[in-house]
Amino acid sequence: MKKIAVITTGGTIGSSTDNGIIRVSERENPAIGRALAGQEYEVFSPINILSENARPETWDWIARTVRTLHWEEYSGILITHGTDTLCYTGAALAYTLNDTPIPIVLVSAAYEPNDPRSNAHINVQGAVDFIRTGGLRGIFAAYANDGEPCRIHLAARLEEITACGARLHSYGGVPLGTISDHQFIPEQAPQNPTAQELNQSRKPAFPTGIAFDRRVALIKAYPGINYGVFDLTGCTAVLHCLYHSGTGQTEGRGSLTKFIRRCVEQGIPSYFTPAHRGDRYSTTQQLMDAGAVPLPGVSTAAAYVKMVYCCNTPNTAADLPLRDICFETIE
């Protein structure tokens, strides 16, 4: 097998603990060395940060590093990353590197590699096994929840890792597959793309090297929120993260409906997730009547990242936020 490119970016999987404080480390990652024993690989380190400090520019640094590699020389690319913003970087790389002819796999860990509770080793091993046996092109993530085998997820469908138990799930509840006995076993589910669909040749959805000078506001609903306090200065678009049923506050002085109308008056588009097809609540219809656009079948993280790229990429089609780019949308 050809060599594997390893891109390290920091995160818990690239950290160590000193006097109770977890910090990114400059030392060689033991999980990588163990999983890649006997396998030729090259390491690249464009950044070394905890992922909570990531910004859209960080996504671009990683994507540009991948673009500098001669893809034909590698059987796959492994990217280590922190858990906190893994779902956002996963979506960003899926949108900007979706023309890859080889598998690119994101790997993270719930605890730093030297912690006996860490899943770093099984995750890296799962990524390597997937590169060796999956036979798929695209952007993926390898992660084992506590007590479970390593699952392979589509990077554009990653949910935020849970605060309790540090568990990772795919949007829609079904991973792409599982690693068993060092082999990739695909999950047969109607919402998953086939191998043929994944391996189709495609063009990159968004370029690298863009300036992220236009910002998207992501506002999460909670009881008692007063939308009247939000300042729209410098805001290009708004994405509302609503309750699970796709509903938001429509009554009261600081209601979301009034805020959406204010956005419309200022030429700032408003979108919302989650959004469900078919029957909807009356409050959801009120938000739509006020001018909000639903983004059905896609996670909030994937929708937010797509909107960031749409707002910062010249000549982007107006309906691109509604389109499926790299299997992020579930019908």
XYZ file of C-alpha atoms in Angstrom:
331
model
C 0.000 0.000 0.000
C 1.121 3.543 -0.691
C 2.205 5.766 2.188
C -0.296 7.655 4.347
C -0.161 11.406 4.917
C -0.765 12.450 8.522
C -1.783 16.060 9.176
C -1.719 17.010 12.852
C -3.589 20.085 14.063
C -3.481 19.711 17.856
C -6.615 19.018 19.879
C -6.950 16.548 22.742
C -5.565 13.786 20.547
C -2.393 15.848 20.194
C -2.160 16.887 23.843
C -0.596 15.795 27.113
C -1.408 16.501 30.764
C 0.924 18.362 33.100
C -0.114 19.056 36.718
C -3.768 18.582 35.840
C -3.701 20.940 32.839
C -4.206 19.578 29.315
C -2.155 21.378 26.685
C -1.240 20.711 23.069
C 2.050 18.855 22.880
C 5.047 19.063 20.586
C 5.932 15.414 21.207
C 5.244 12.628 18.739
C 1.719 11.269 19.047
C 1.946 7.709 20.444
C -1.393 6.726 18.901
C -0.101 7.455 15.407
C 3.133 5.540 15.848
C 1.333 2.463 17.155
C -1.385 2.344 14.467
C 1.053 3.001 11.629
C 3.768 0.596 12.737
C 5.239 -0.963 9.607
C 3.401 1.512 7.379
C 5.238 4.297 5.561
C 3.808 7.703 6.447
C 4.633 11.405 6.384
C 3.611 13.968 9.014
C 2.622 17.569 8.334
C 1.726 20.074 11.055
C 0.193 23.295 9.680
C -1.216 24.321 13.086
C -1.104 23.112 16.675
C -4.087 24.401 18.669
C -6.945 23.235 20.835
C -9.913 23.092 18.489
C -12.031 25.484 20.550
C -9.709 28.170 19.178
C -10.472 27.210 15.562
C -11.955 29.775 13.200
C -13.083 29.561 9.554
C -9.521 30.523 8.639
C -8.396 27.346 10.428
C -10.520 25.227 8.117
C -8.810 26.912 5.196
C -5.310 26.311 6.567
C -6.043 22.594 6.840
C -7.670 22.393 3.403
C -4.779 24.257 1.783
C -2.286 21.875 3.424
C -4.178 18.943 1.927
C -4.165 20.688 -1.456
C -0.347 20.979 -1.391
C 0.030 17.205 -1.243
C 0.429 15.066 -4.338
C -2.634 12.927 -3.756
C -1.525 10.212 -6.172
C 1.381 9.411 -3.843
C -0.866 8.456 -0.915
C -3.413 5.770 -0.191
C -5.151 8.160 2.189
C -4.826 11.181 4.447
C -5.323 11.104 8.211
C -6.080 14.401 10.004
C -5.926 14.597 13.797
C -8.287 17.183 15.282
C -9.884 18.244 18.553
C -13.371 17.110 19.485
C -14.959 20.481 20.327
C -15.252 21.754 16.760
C -14.774 18.499 14.866
C -18.224 18.669 13.231
C -17.534 22.150 11.832
C -14.111 21.312 10.404
C -15.516 18.048 9.052
C -18.208 19.893 7.107
C -15.719 22.514 5.887
C -13.321 19.905 4.516
C -16.202 17.982 2.962
C -17.259 21.119 1.075
C -13.774 22.219 -0.026
C -12.096 18.847 -0.674
C -15.004 16.852 -2.060
C -13.063 16.231 -5.276
C -10.516 14.057 -3.451
C -9.728 10.739 -5.196
C -8.610 9.145 -1.898
C -10.085 8.833 1.600
C -9.416 11.710 4.012
C -10.201 10.699 7.589
C -10.543 12.968 10.625
C -9.509 11.459 13.946
C -10.013 12.832 17.456
C -10.050 11.550 21.028
C -12.103 11.966 24.188
C -8.940 12.001 26.318
C -5.303 12.678 25.523
C -3.431 9.587 24.216
C -1.529 8.813 27.432
C -4.717 8.727 29.502
C -5.805 5.070 29.998
C -9.408 6.115 29.220
C -8.441 7.504 25.809
C -9.919 6.186 22.571
C -7.117 7.835 20.558
C -5.443 4.554 19.680
C -8.593 2.735 18.531
C -9.684 5.795 16.516
C -6.364 6.139 14.698
C -6.265 2.395 14.085
C -9.818 2.535 12.763
C -8.904 5.338 10.369
C -5.912 3.365 9.073
C -8.047 0.225 8.672
C -10.635 2.234 6.754
C -7.996 3.696 4.435
C -6.675 0.191 3.798
C -9.989 -1.618 3.278
C -12.769 0.903 2.663
C -12.141 1.543 -1.009
C -13.986 4.863 -0.794
C -13.153 8.445 -1.683
C -14.348 11.425 0.317
C -14.085 13.018 3.744
C -14.809 10.865 6.782
C -14.301 10.631 10.542
C -13.290 7.614 12.626
C -14.445 7.472 16.242
C -15.264 4.816 18.846
C -17.796 5.662 21.528
C -17.095 4.138 24.928
C -17.741 0.398 24.848
C -18.346 0.342 21.087
C -16.219 -0.457 18.023
C -14.831 2.291 15.828
C -17.471 3.778 13.540
C -16.845 5.559 10.265
C -18.926 8.695 9.684
C -19.413 11.011 6.741
C -17.637 14.202 7.813
C -20.495 16.396 6.578
C -22.963 14.561 8.836
C -21.105 14.837 12.132
C -23.096 16.022 15.118
C -21.453 17.893 17.972
C -19.827 15.440 20.373
C -21.950 15.051 23.500
C -20.841 16.723 26.723
C -21.777 13.606 28.700
C -19.675 10.633 27.656
C -17.995 12.395 24.715
C -20.010 10.360 22.224
C -20.037 11.052 18.491
C -23.021 10.389 16.234
C -23.951 10.961 12.619
C -26.855 13.246 11.801
C -29.749 10.887 11.171
C -28.456 8.380 13.731
C -26.699 5.970 11.352
C -22.935 5.893 10.719
C -21.507 5.017 7.325
C -20.058 1.804 8.695
C -18.047 -0.015 11.353
C -14.509 -1.330 11.675
C -14.526 -5.027 12.590
C -11.401 -7.204 12.632
C -9.535 -4.379 10.866
C -12.072 -4.395 8.027
C -14.593 -1.730 7.051
C -18.160 -3.052 7.134
C -20.649 -0.622 5.503
C -23.937 0.104 7.251
C -26.807 -0.778 4.946
C -29.267 2.051 5.503
C -31.459 4.015 3.083
C -29.953 7.360 4.155
C -26.402 6.256 3.398
C -24.898 6.782 -0.066
C -23.678 3.735 -1.936
C -20.025 3.090 -2.697
C -20.736 3.945 -6.324
C -22.238 7.295 -5.334
C -19.348 8.128 -3.027
C -16.768 7.270 -5.653
C -18.250 9.435 -8.381
C -15.923 12.127 -9.698
C -16.921 15.636 -8.610
C -15.662 19.204 -8.592
C -14.796 21.149 -5.419
C -17.808 23.021 -4.083
C -15.824 25.945 -2.686
C -12.283 27.231 -3.259
C -9.519 27.529 -0.694
C -7.710 30.771 0.070
C -10.831 32.912 0.427
C -11.095 35.818 2.882
C -13.620 35.148 5.629
C -14.541 38.776 6.122
C -18.322 38.233 6.003
C -19.759 36.749 9.147
C -22.761 34.509 9.736
C -24.551 34.719 13.087
C -25.588 31.408 14.636
C -28.263 31.965 17.285
C -29.568 29.140 19.458
C -33.099 29.200 20.849
C -33.713 28.942 24.593
C -36.653 29.845 26.870
C -36.743 33.546 27.612
C -34.480 34.608 24.753
C -34.953 38.232 23.693
C -34.059 38.527 20.019
C -34.329 42.289 20.259
C -30.905 42.525 21.929
C -28.986 41.163 18.935
C -26.996 43.680 16.919
C -26.930 42.908 13.189
C -24.011 45.214 12.406
C -21.546 43.437 10.137
C -23.804 40.411 9.800
C -24.256 38.908 6.333
C -26.739 36.154 7.226
C -28.348 34.553 10.266
C -28.818 30.869 11.006
C -31.273 30.053 13.771
C -30.771 26.832 15.701
C -34.334 26.115 16.832
C -35.873 23.478 19.066
C -35.899 19.870 17.858
C -39.337 20.240 16.255
C -38.186 23.221 14.183
C -40.016 25.728 16.342
C -39.070 29.057 17.890
C -40.520 31.812 20.034
C -43.202 33.707 18.134
C -44.844 35.639 20.982
C -43.674 38.449 23.208
C -41.729 41.661 22.799
C -38.465 40.076 21.735
C -39.922 37.347 19.527
C -38.078 35.627 16.740
C -40.728 36.618 14.195
C -40.063 40.302 14.868
C -36.320 39.711 14.634
C -36.690 37.916 11.293
C -38.736 40.792 9.915
C -35.989 43.173 11.035
C -33.454 41.026 9.188
C -35.582 41.131 6.040
C -35.830 44.920 6.252
C -32.036 45.147 6.415
C -31.477 42.680 3.570
C -30.032 39.986 5.841
C -31.330 36.491 4.984
C -32.480 34.236 7.832
C -32.348 30.445 7.739
C -33.216 27.851 10.353
C -32.472 24.288 11.412
C -33.735 21.784 12.249
C -36.442 21.880 9.618
C -38.815 19.059 8.837
C -40.617 18.207 5.635
C -44.369 17.670 5.667
C -46.614 18.878 8.467
C -45.247 21.711 10.574
C -46.234 23.559 13.726
C -48.118 26.842 13.462
C -45.160 28.616 15.090
C -42.834 27.268 12.406
C -45.181 28.574 9.716
C -45.130 31.994 11.385
C -41.335 32.061 11.138
C -41.540 31.191 7.448
C -44.228 33.806 6.856
C -41.912 36.367 8.457
C -39.230 35.497 5.916
C -37.118 32.693 7.400
C -35.968 29.908 5.060
C -35.927 26.305 6.357
C -32.929 24.048 5.697
C -34.423 20.554 5.970
C -32.489 17.346 6.439
C -29.146 18.847 7.458
C -27.367 19.332 10.775
C -26.938 22.806 12.210
C -23.144 22.514 11.988
C -23.160 21.534 8.312
C -25.703 24.266 7.517
C -23.675 26.920 9.337
C -20.417 26.014 7.585
C -22.131 25.955 4.196
C -23.573 29.410 4.814
C -20.147 30.747 5.858
C -18.690 29.566 2.558
C -21.645 30.775 0.531
C -21.413 34.260 2.047
C -17.660 34.497 1.455
C -17.416 32.962 -2.021
C -18.069 35.354 -4.925
C -20.738 34.466 -7.482
C -22.336 31.806 -5.305
C -25.779 30.737 -6.487
C -28.546 32.105 -4.279
C -30.051 28.657 -3.713
C -26.758 26.908 -2.860
C -27.545 26.776 0.905
C -30.514 24.577 -0.037
C -28.530 22.190 -2.232
C -26.892 18.939 -1.179
C -23.138 19.134 -1.850
C -21.532 16.061 -0.301
C -24.274 13.873 1.186
C -24.819 16.212 4.137
C -28.569 16.175 3.472
C -30.826 13.308 4.508
C -34.073 12.949 2.634
